[in-house]
Amino acid sequence: MSRAQTRGSRQGRAGIRDVAAAAGVSITTVSDALNGKGRLPDATRRHVREVADRLGYRPSAAARTLRTGKSGLIGLTVTTYGDEPFTFTEFAYFAEMARAATSAALARGYALVILPATSRHDVWSNVALDGTVVIDPSDHDPVVTELVRQGLPVVSDGRPAGTLPVTAWVDNDHEAAVLDLLDHLAAAGARRIGLLTGTTTDTYTRLSTTAYLNWCERVGQDPVYEAYPAHDPCAGAVAADRLLARPDRPDAVYGLFDPNGTDLLAAARRYGLRVPDDLLLVCCSESTVYATTEPPITTLSLKPRRIGTAVVQLLIDAIEGIENDGPVEQVIPTELIVRTSSQRRSPRTTVSPPRTPTQD
Amino acid sequence: MSRAQTRGSRQGRAGIRDVAAAAGVSITTVSDALNGKGRLPDATRRHVREVADRLGYRPSAAARTLRTGKSGLIGLTVTTYGDEPFTFTEFAYFAEMARAATSAALARGYALVILPATSRHDVWSNVALDGTVVIDPSDHDPVVTELVRQGLPVVSDGRPAGTLPVTAWVDNDHEAAVLDLLDHLAAAGARRIGLLTGTTTDTYTRLSTTAYLNWCERVGQDPVYEAYPAHDPCAGAVAADRLLARPDRPDAVYGLFDPNGTDLLAAARRYGLRVPDDLLLVCCSESTVYATTEPPITTLSLKPRRIGTAVVQLLIDAIEGIENDGPVEQVIPTELIVRTSSQRRSPRTTVSPPRTPTQD
DNA sequence: CGATCATGCAGAAACGTACCTGTCTGTCTC
DNA sequence: GAGACAGACAGGTACGTTTCTGCATGATCG
């Protein structure tokens, strides 16, 4: 009563009918004029547009969606770790990916709806989606399964885990990336390379770990790795410490997850290991902080921007029925950003004794 | 001619009509039974629900929206820095805030649509929104202005800059936070506190900077600060360096932006300044990396989780017409997370000479 | 025992748009 | 000059749902 609540959108909005009346034409003409559809003289088109502008006419998205069957909305489904909806924070990857996806969708006239995989049934079934992007799909994901069953196009970031019949997927070649990276460390002088990995069974973790194990077998090195639940940030520091506390301590470590760089750096300091002199370090991260750490840490970038863009393009192509004669599987190359932490310097600066544990 | 198509070839989805027919009741009964609206015996309700489940019936979101005028969608409008859609990456703040907002919206049956403020007109006017959250509103933002003019509820994270008549807003008390923080540094022994600030004119930067200047005046210290374009990550490192290179070099620095911590730490190392012995450090950040840096850095948290939750609650209250008799302005307290970098230790560990520029 | 009333359900009117199906003009061709 | 033809528009229907109104049935009460 006190506030202007009742006069909101109920009565005030002008419909296509009002525009037609004001312009002295029929509804069809208005629709055609605004959508560039029919065969109208430019004069009529301009006139209708002008009248529509004057009345502040905005077509009802709901009505258009109901009529056309297309909403212009794309779901962004993120798998859930723990009880929190998703892990934008944990890894800059998601943020970059979502950013690029948003931008790409926008450029083609679509908007993104954030839909955690654990959303209540009534919520995500209540929004009209034209298709869905799903990040890190797991085959027992009920939401994605249902969407696929409904016949909605689904494109995933990361190859589908099980028998999930997605429309298309985009991924890196994680195995090649790891092999490449391990070769890089070996070339820098690493004799025993350790791995900081996760306990989860997602594809990224699995592929990367097996690639590491294969590499070890190939070069005849005993695997040295510690696994921890990746969604728990505290566990990462503990695992890093454990890895460097082992009797068969590695002289180079690759960390699969974003925070591993600082975790490993902190652990190295605790054990008095200098990076890169005593310990070579690489981690998989999109974070820019590793450019300014002491020392700067070499990172493996999965190129989330390119993945996000590619995923959205494939999805919209599928939505709009554009025949993509190319493969529905797209592999994005990774990039190893080499910084100080993985380049062994000449040993002339080795003054203080190595491997002396300090308490500071 | 169209008769056969209307009834027979129900291509994909079952409509409410089909459920009614299959259950042997009317459309009204189905609608009421599924929405818990009318006055039906439990037997009928159960029966209808069962039939609907069997047919895999999903109500059309578009039709429901058209009829009810409510879409269950909330816009998440993010101001644009530079040419990129938004800056999830730059600051963990946005990620945390969006995460909490998504979660809170979901719990009340709403979903979030990502809508950069620079979105093309036809995109964001093509999605039926019940309301909008706008992060860091500026008064010359055309999208937000238009949404407000349409009578849509708008709740902002950050007090509105100009005359933008938002429905409600949530913000921190930035001035109090800065004053508190500066007192903390002074209590830790700081004699001259410097500030790393931004060149942009947004409210956060402005309020924080004036609070700093006021504090300086109150305690009789000459202001020592450097400003840089906050959206450029490289510029931060340069500005940090400039600040520590000044002849009137501060012995404590507060950085307004997330990456300032590592920037300042790197600059301090270049000048051979030990933290916290020679330089006290605080920065405003939500990032967890500052817990494991060497040394760990004291941060000011703006509590984005609480802000995101509060913003969504206020918005949904406004959408659903819940009279919020409390103020439409809500202030969220900040939290100073004190770590090593702002606590002067006893000088017994001071072994190496301070302020010796090193090249390492 | 007739009037009132709550109950259980059906009919039908919107919601605002897009598009199919025409109809009516005017021009061109032979 | 008559048919062909294309341009320019109007009428009407369908999209699938919610909800208002209304009609029966039995129960209750003065």
PDB file of C-alpha atoms in Angstrom, chain A residues 172-351:
ATOM      1  CA  ASN A 172      42.380 -31.369 -22.910  1.00  0.00           C
ATOM      2  CA  ASP A 173      44.681 -34.237 -23.650  1.00  0.00           C
ATOM      3  CA  HIS A 174      45.570 -34.654 -20.022  1.00  0.00           C
ATOM      4  CA  GLU A 175      47.805 -37.661 -20.561  1.00  0.00           C
ATOM      5  CA  ALA A 176      49.914 -35.912 -23.164  1.00  0.00           C
ATOM      6  CA  ALA A 177      50.132 -32.831 -20.991  1.00  0.00           C
ATOM      7  CA  VAL A 178      51.416 -34.775 -18.002  1.00  0.00           C
ATOM      8  CA  LEU A 179      53.918 -36.734 -20.054  1.00  0.00           C
ATOM      9  CA  ASP A 180      55.189 -33.541 -21.593  1.00  0.00           C
ATOM     10  CA  LEU A 181      55.494 -31.877 -18.246  1.00  0.00           C
ATOM     11  CA  LEU A 182      57.340 -34.795 -16.690  1.00  0.00           C
ATOM     12  CA  ASP A 183      59.777 -34.794 -19.593  1.00  0.00           C
ATOM     13  CA  HIS A 184      60.303 -31.092 -18.979  1.00  0.00           C
ATOM     14  CA  LEU A 185      61.123 -31.744 -15.327  1.00  0.00           C
ATOM     15  CA  ALA A 186      63.444 -34.599 -16.231  1.00  0.00           C
ATOM     16  CA  ALA A 187      65.219 -32.377 -18.728  1.00  0.00           C
ATOM     17  CA  ALA A 188      65.688 -29.816 -15.971  1.00  0.00           C
ATOM     18  CA  GLY A 189      67.560 -32.422 -13.979  1.00  0.00           C
ATOM     19  CA  ALA A 190      64.881 -34.131 -11.904  1.00  0.00           C
ATOM     20  CA  ARG A 191      65.887 -37.617 -10.801  1.00  0.00           C
ATOM     21  CA  ARG A 192      62.805 -38.567  -8.846  1.00  0.00           C
ATOM     22  CA  ILE A 193      59.528 -36.807  -9.627  1.00  0.00           C
ATOM     23  CA  GLY A 194      56.707 -36.915  -7.118  1.00  0.00           C
ATOM     24  CA  LEU A 195      53.004 -36.344  -7.654  1.00  0.00           C
ATOM     25  CA  LEU A 196      50.400 -34.620  -5.536  1.00  0.00           C
ATOM     26  CA  THR A 197      47.084 -36.027  -6.634  1.00  0.00           C
ATOM     27  CA  GLY A 198      43.484 -36.410  -5.500  1.00  0.00           C
ATOM     28  CA  THR A 199      41.465 -39.205  -3.991  1.00  0.00           C
ATOM     29  CA  THR A 200      38.452 -38.500  -6.172  1.00  0.00           C
ATOM     30  CA  THR A 201      37.680 -40.650  -9.174  1.00  0.00           C
ATOM     31  CA  ASP A 202      36.957 -37.919 -11.677  1.00  0.00           C
ATOM     32  CA  THR A 203      38.421 -38.257 -15.120  1.00  0.00           C
ATOM     33  CA  TYR A 204      40.994 -35.504 -14.811  1.00  0.00           C
ATOM     34  CA  THR A 205      42.521 -36.967 -11.679  1.00  0.00           C
ATOM     35  CA  ARG A 206      42.416 -40.486 -13.047  1.00  0.00           C
ATOM     36  CA  LEU A 207      43.937 -39.717 -16.425  1.00  0.00           C
ATOM     37  CA  SER A 208      46.661 -37.544 -14.961  1.00  0.00           C
ATOM     38  CA  THR A 209      47.594 -40.108 -12.342  1.00  0.00           C
ATOM     39  CA  THR A 210      47.751 -43.016 -14.765  1.00  0.00           C
ATOM     40  CA  ALA A 211      49.803 -40.911 -17.148  1.00  0.00           C
ATOM     41  CA  TYR A 212      52.224 -40.296 -14.283  1.00  0.00           C
ATOM     42  CA  LEU A 213      52.388 -43.972 -13.444  1.00  0.00           C
ATOM     43  CA  ASN A 214      52.969 -44.888 -17.079  1.00  0.00           C
ATOM     44  CA  TRP A 215      55.728 -42.357 -17.357  1.00  0.00           C
ATOM     45  CA  CYS A 216      57.361 -43.720 -14.215  1.00  0.00           C
ATOM     46  CA  GLU A 217      57.248 -47.201 -15.628  1.00  0.00           C
ATOM     47  CA  ARG A 218      58.683 -46.037 -18.916  1.00  0.00           C
ATOM     48  CA  VAL A 219      61.671 -44.293 -17.394  1.00  0.00           C
ATOM     49  CA  GLY A 220      62.073 -46.825 -14.610  1.00  0.00           C
ATOM     50  CA  GLN A 221      61.321 -44.612 -11.661  1.00  0.00           C
ATOM     51  CA  ASP A 222      59.425 -45.742  -8.579  1.00  0.00           C
ATOM     52  CA  PRO A 223      56.201 -43.713  -8.280  1.00  0.00           C
ATOM     53  CA  VAL A 224      56.198 -41.275  -5.374  1.00  0.00           C
ATOM     54  CA  TYR A 225      52.834 -39.731  -4.766  1.00  0.00           C
ATOM     55  CA  GLU A 226      50.376 -38.609  -2.130  1.00  0.00           C
ATOM     56  CA  ALA A 227      46.638 -38.377  -2.649  1.00  0.00           C
ATOM     57  CA  TYR A 228      44.179 -36.203  -0.755  1.00  0.00           C
ATOM     58  CA  PRO A 229      40.541 -35.034  -1.103  1.00  0.00           C
ATOM     59  CA  ALA A 230      40.986 -32.147  -3.503  1.00  0.00           C
ATOM     60  CA  HIS A 231      38.003 -30.140  -2.320  1.00  0.00           C
ATOM     61  CA  ASP A 232      39.480 -29.719   1.150  1.00  0.00           C
ATOM     62  CA  PRO A 233      42.031 -26.904   1.054  1.00  0.00           C
ATOM     63  CA  CYS A 234      43.593 -27.830   4.383  1.00  0.00           C
ATOM     64  CA  ALA A 235      44.197 -31.385   3.260  1.00  0.00           C
ATOM     65  CA  GLY A 236      46.370 -30.084   0.431  1.00  0.00           C
ATOM     66  CA  ALA A 237      48.928 -28.549   2.766  1.00  0.00           C
ATOM     67  CA  VAL A 238      49.059 -31.701   4.845  1.00  0.00           C
ATOM     68  CA  ALA A 239      49.536 -33.884   1.785  1.00  0.00           C
ATOM     69  CA  ALA A 240      52.289 -31.616   0.473  1.00  0.00           C
ATOM     70  CA  ASP A 241      54.049 -31.907   3.790  1.00  0.00           C
ATOM     71  CA  ARG A 242      53.659 -35.670   3.765  1.00  0.00           C
ATOM     72  CA  LEU A 243      55.132 -35.897   0.311  1.00  0.00           C
ATOM     73  CA  LEU A 244      58.267 -33.985   1.262  1.00  0.00           C
ATOM     74  CA  ALA A 245      58.611 -35.861   4.546  1.00  0.00           C
ATOM     75  CA  ARG A 246      58.953 -39.221   2.889  1.00  0.00           C
ATOM     76  CA  PRO A 247      62.241 -41.093   3.110  1.00  0.00           C
ATOM     77  CA  ASP A 248      62.232 -41.336  -0.686  1.00  0.00           C
ATOM     78  CA  ARG A 249      61.715 -37.612  -0.989  1.00  0.00           C
ATOM     79  CA  PRO A 250      61.304 -36.482  -4.610  1.00  0.00           C
ATOM     80  CA  ASP A 251      63.515 -33.742  -6.054  1.00  0.00           C
ATOM     81  CA  ALA A 252      60.657 -32.515  -8.241  1.00  0.00           C
ATOM     82  CA  VAL A 253      56.922 -32.440  -7.685  1.00  0.00           C
ATOM     83  CA  TYR A 254      53.904 -31.945  -9.879  1.00  0.00           C
ATOM     84  CA  GLY A 255      50.707 -30.890  -8.115  1.00  0.00           C
ATOM     85  CA  LEU A 256      47.451 -31.602  -9.906  1.00  0.00           C
ATOM     86  CA  PHE A 257      45.448 -28.864  -8.209  1.00  0.00           C
ATOM     87  CA  ASP A 258      45.535 -25.126  -8.098  1.00  0.00           C
ATOM     88  CA  PRO A 259      46.570 -24.499  -4.484  1.00  0.00           C
ATOM     89  CA  ASN A 260      49.321 -27.131  -4.601  1.00  0.00           C
ATOM     90  CA  GLY A 261      51.872 -24.564  -5.670  1.00  0.00           C
ATOM     91  CA  THR A 262      51.727 -22.537  -2.486  1.00  0.00           C
ATOM     92  CA  ASP A 263      51.203 -25.676  -0.429  1.00  0.00           C
ATOM     93  CA  LEU A 264      54.348 -27.239  -1.804  1.00  0.00           C
ATOM     94  CA  LEU A 265      56.280 -24.001  -1.536  1.00  0.00           C
ATOM     95  CA  ALA A 266      55.366 -23.693   2.132  1.00  0.00           C
ATOM     96  CA  ALA A 267      56.258 -27.326   2.775  1.00  0.00           C
ATOM     97  CA  ALA A 268      59.582 -26.883   0.996  1.00  0.00           C
ATOM     98  CA  ARG A 269      60.399 -23.943   3.237  1.00  0.00           C
ATOM     99  CA  ARG A 270      59.626 -25.982   6.318  1.00  0.00           C
ATOM    100  CA  TYR A 271      62.113 -28.601   5.242  1.00  0.00           C
ATOM    101  CA  GLY A 272      64.686 -26.060   4.184  1.00  0.00           C
ATOM    102  CA  LEU A 273      64.476 -27.055   0.566  1.00  0.00           C
ATOM    103  CA  ARG A 274      65.295 -24.335  -1.896  1.00  0.00           C
ATOM    104  CA  VAL A 275      63.212 -24.043  -5.055  1.00  0.00           C
ATOM    105  CA  PRO A 276      64.349 -24.778  -7.692  1.00  0.00           C
ATOM    106  CA  ASP A 277      67.828 -25.748  -6.420  1.00  0.00           C
ATOM    107  CA  ASP A 278      66.720 -28.616  -4.198  1.00  0.00           C
ATOM    108  CA  LEU A 279      63.198 -29.075  -5.463  1.00  0.00           C
ATOM    109  CA  LEU A 280      61.626 -28.476  -8.864  1.00  0.00           C
ATOM    110  CA  LEU A 281      57.997 -27.451  -8.757  1.00  0.00           C
ATOM    111  CA  VAL A 282      55.122 -27.454 -11.234  1.00  0.00           C
ATOM    112  CA  CYS A 283      51.426 -27.272 -10.567  1.00  0.00           C
ATOM    113  CA  CYS A 284      48.294 -27.150 -12.643  1.00  0.00           C
ATOM    114  CA  SER A 285      46.727 -23.763 -12.155  1.00  0.00           C
ATOM    115  CA  GLU A 286      45.182 -20.793 -13.882  1.00  0.00           C
ATOM    116  CA  SER A 287      45.994 -18.448 -11.051  1.00  0.00           C
ATOM    117  CA  THR A 288      48.212 -15.462 -11.722  1.00  0.00           C
ATOM    118  CA  VAL A 289      49.665 -15.471  -8.228  1.00  0.00           C
ATOM    119  CA  TYR A 290      52.278 -17.986  -9.325  1.00  0.00           C
ATOM    120  CA  ALA A 291      53.898 -15.327 -11.467  1.00  0.00           C
ATOM    121  CA  THR A 292      54.847 -13.341  -8.380  1.00  0.00           C
ATOM    122  CA  THR A 293      55.588 -15.982  -5.778  1.00  0.00           C
ATOM    123  CA  GLU A 294      59.142 -16.408  -4.560  1.00  0.00           C
ATOM    124  CA  PRO A 295      60.208 -18.026  -6.721  1.00  0.00           C
ATOM    125  CA  PRO A 296      57.658 -17.862  -9.533  1.00  0.00           C
ATOM    126  CA  ILE A 297      56.187 -21.288 -10.090  1.00  0.00           C
ATOM    127  CA  THR A 298      55.837 -23.084 -13.402  1.00  0.00           C
ATOM    128  CA  THR A 299      52.200 -23.877 -14.113  1.00  0.00           C
ATOM    129  CA  LEU A 300      50.267 -26.034 -16.506  1.00  0.00           C
ATOM    130  CA  SER A 301      47.345 -24.121 -17.948  1.00  0.00           C
ATOM    131  CA  LEU A 302      44.371 -26.066 -19.232  1.00  0.00           C
ATOM    132  CA  LYS A 303      43.244 -23.035 -21.211  1.00  0.00           C
ATOM    133  CA  PRO A 304      39.798 -22.719 -19.624  1.00  0.00           C
ATOM    134  CA  ARG A 305      38.977 -19.696 -21.760  1.00  0.00           C
ATOM    135  CA  ARG A 306      39.321 -21.692 -24.928  1.00  0.00           C
ATOM    136  CA  ILE A 307      37.410 -24.600 -23.424  1.00  0.00           C
ATOM    137  CA  GLY A 308      34.561 -22.412 -22.250  1.00  0.00           C
ATOM    138  CA  THR A 309      34.277 -20.786 -25.647  1.00  0.00           C
ATOM    139  CA  ALA A 310      34.424 -24.065 -27.527  1.00  0.00           C
ATOM    140  CA  VAL A 311      31.831 -25.711 -25.309  1.00  0.00           C
ATOM    141  CA  VAL A 312      29.355 -22.916 -25.841  1.00  0.00           C
ATOM    142  CA  GLN A 313      29.921 -22.808 -29.580  1.00  0.00           C
ATOM    143  CA  LEU A 314      29.319 -26.522 -29.925  1.00  0.00           C
ATOM    144  CA  LEU A 315      26.220 -26.324 -27.789  1.00  0.00           C
ATOM    145  CA  ILE A 316      24.655 -23.440 -29.663  1.00  0.00           C
ATOM    146  CA  ASP A 317      25.491 -25.118 -32.952  1.00  0.00           C
ATOM    147  CA  ALA A 318      23.584 -28.153 -31.745  1.00  0.00           C
ATOM    148  CA  ILE A 319      20.689 -26.048 -30.504  1.00  0.00           C
ATOM    149  CA  GLU A 320      20.346 -24.195 -33.752  1.00  0.00           C
ATOM    150  CA  GLY A 321      20.703 -27.370 -35.739  1.00  0.00           C
ATOM    151  CA  ILE A 322      23.889 -26.339 -37.466  1.00  0.00           C
ATOM    152  CA  GLU A 323      25.386 -29.489 -38.807  1.00  0.00           C
ATOM    153  CA  ASN A 324      28.838 -29.683 -37.383  1.00  0.00           C
ATOM    154  CA  ASP A 325      30.499 -32.030 -39.825  1.00  0.00           C
ATOM    155  CA  GLY A 326      33.618 -32.018 -37.711  1.00  0.00           C
ATOM    156  CA  PRO A 327      33.965 -34.339 -34.759  1.00  0.00           C
ATOM    157  CA  VAL A 328      31.797 -33.804 -31.725  1.00  0.00           C
ATOM    158  CA  GLU A 329      34.900 -34.289 -29.616  1.00  0.00           C
ATOM    159  CA  GLN A 330      37.235 -31.358 -29.446  1.00  0.00           C
ATOM    160  CA  VAL A 331      40.651 -31.404 -27.806  1.00  0.00           C
ATOM    161  CA  ILE A 332      42.166 -28.162 -26.578  1.00  0.00           C
ATOM    162  CA  PRO A 333      45.947 -28.070 -26.217  1.00  0.00           C
ATOM    163  CA  THR A 334      47.395 -27.230 -22.829  1.00  0.00           C
ATOM    164  CA  GLU A 335      50.171 -24.751 -22.186  1.00  0.00           C
ATOM    165  CA  LEU A 336      53.144 -25.140 -19.908  1.00  0.00           C
ATOM    166  CA  ILE A 337      54.085 -21.741 -18.542  1.00  0.00           C
ATOM    167  CA  VAL A 338      57.702 -22.220 -17.567  1.00  0.00           C
ATOM    168  CA  ARG A 339      58.902 -20.116 -14.661  1.00  0.00           C
ATOM    169  CA  THR A 340      61.813 -20.229 -12.254  1.00  0.00           C
ATOM    170  CA  SER A 341      60.573 -23.137 -10.149  1.00  0.00           C
ATOM    171  CA  SER A 342      61.239 -25.727 -12.808  1.00  0.00           C
ATOM    172  CA  GLN A 343      64.512 -24.457 -14.172  1.00  0.00           C
ATOM    173  CA  ARG A 344      67.612 -25.685 -12.414  1.00  0.00           C
ATOM    174  CA  ARG A 345      70.066 -22.884 -12.108  1.00  0.00           C
ATOM    175  CA  SER A 346      73.807 -23.323 -12.264  1.00  0.00           C
ATOM    176  CA  PRO A 347      74.895 -24.537  -8.824  1.00  0.00           C
ATOM    177  CA  ARG A 348      77.320 -21.708  -8.112  1.00  0.00           C
ATOM    178  CA  THR A 349      74.819 -20.042  -5.784  1.00  0.00           C
ATOM    179  CA  THR A 350      74.591 -23.156  -3.642  1.00  0.00           C
ATOM    180  CA  VAL A 351      76.101 -21.800  -0.469  1.00  0.00           C
TER     181      VAL A 351
END
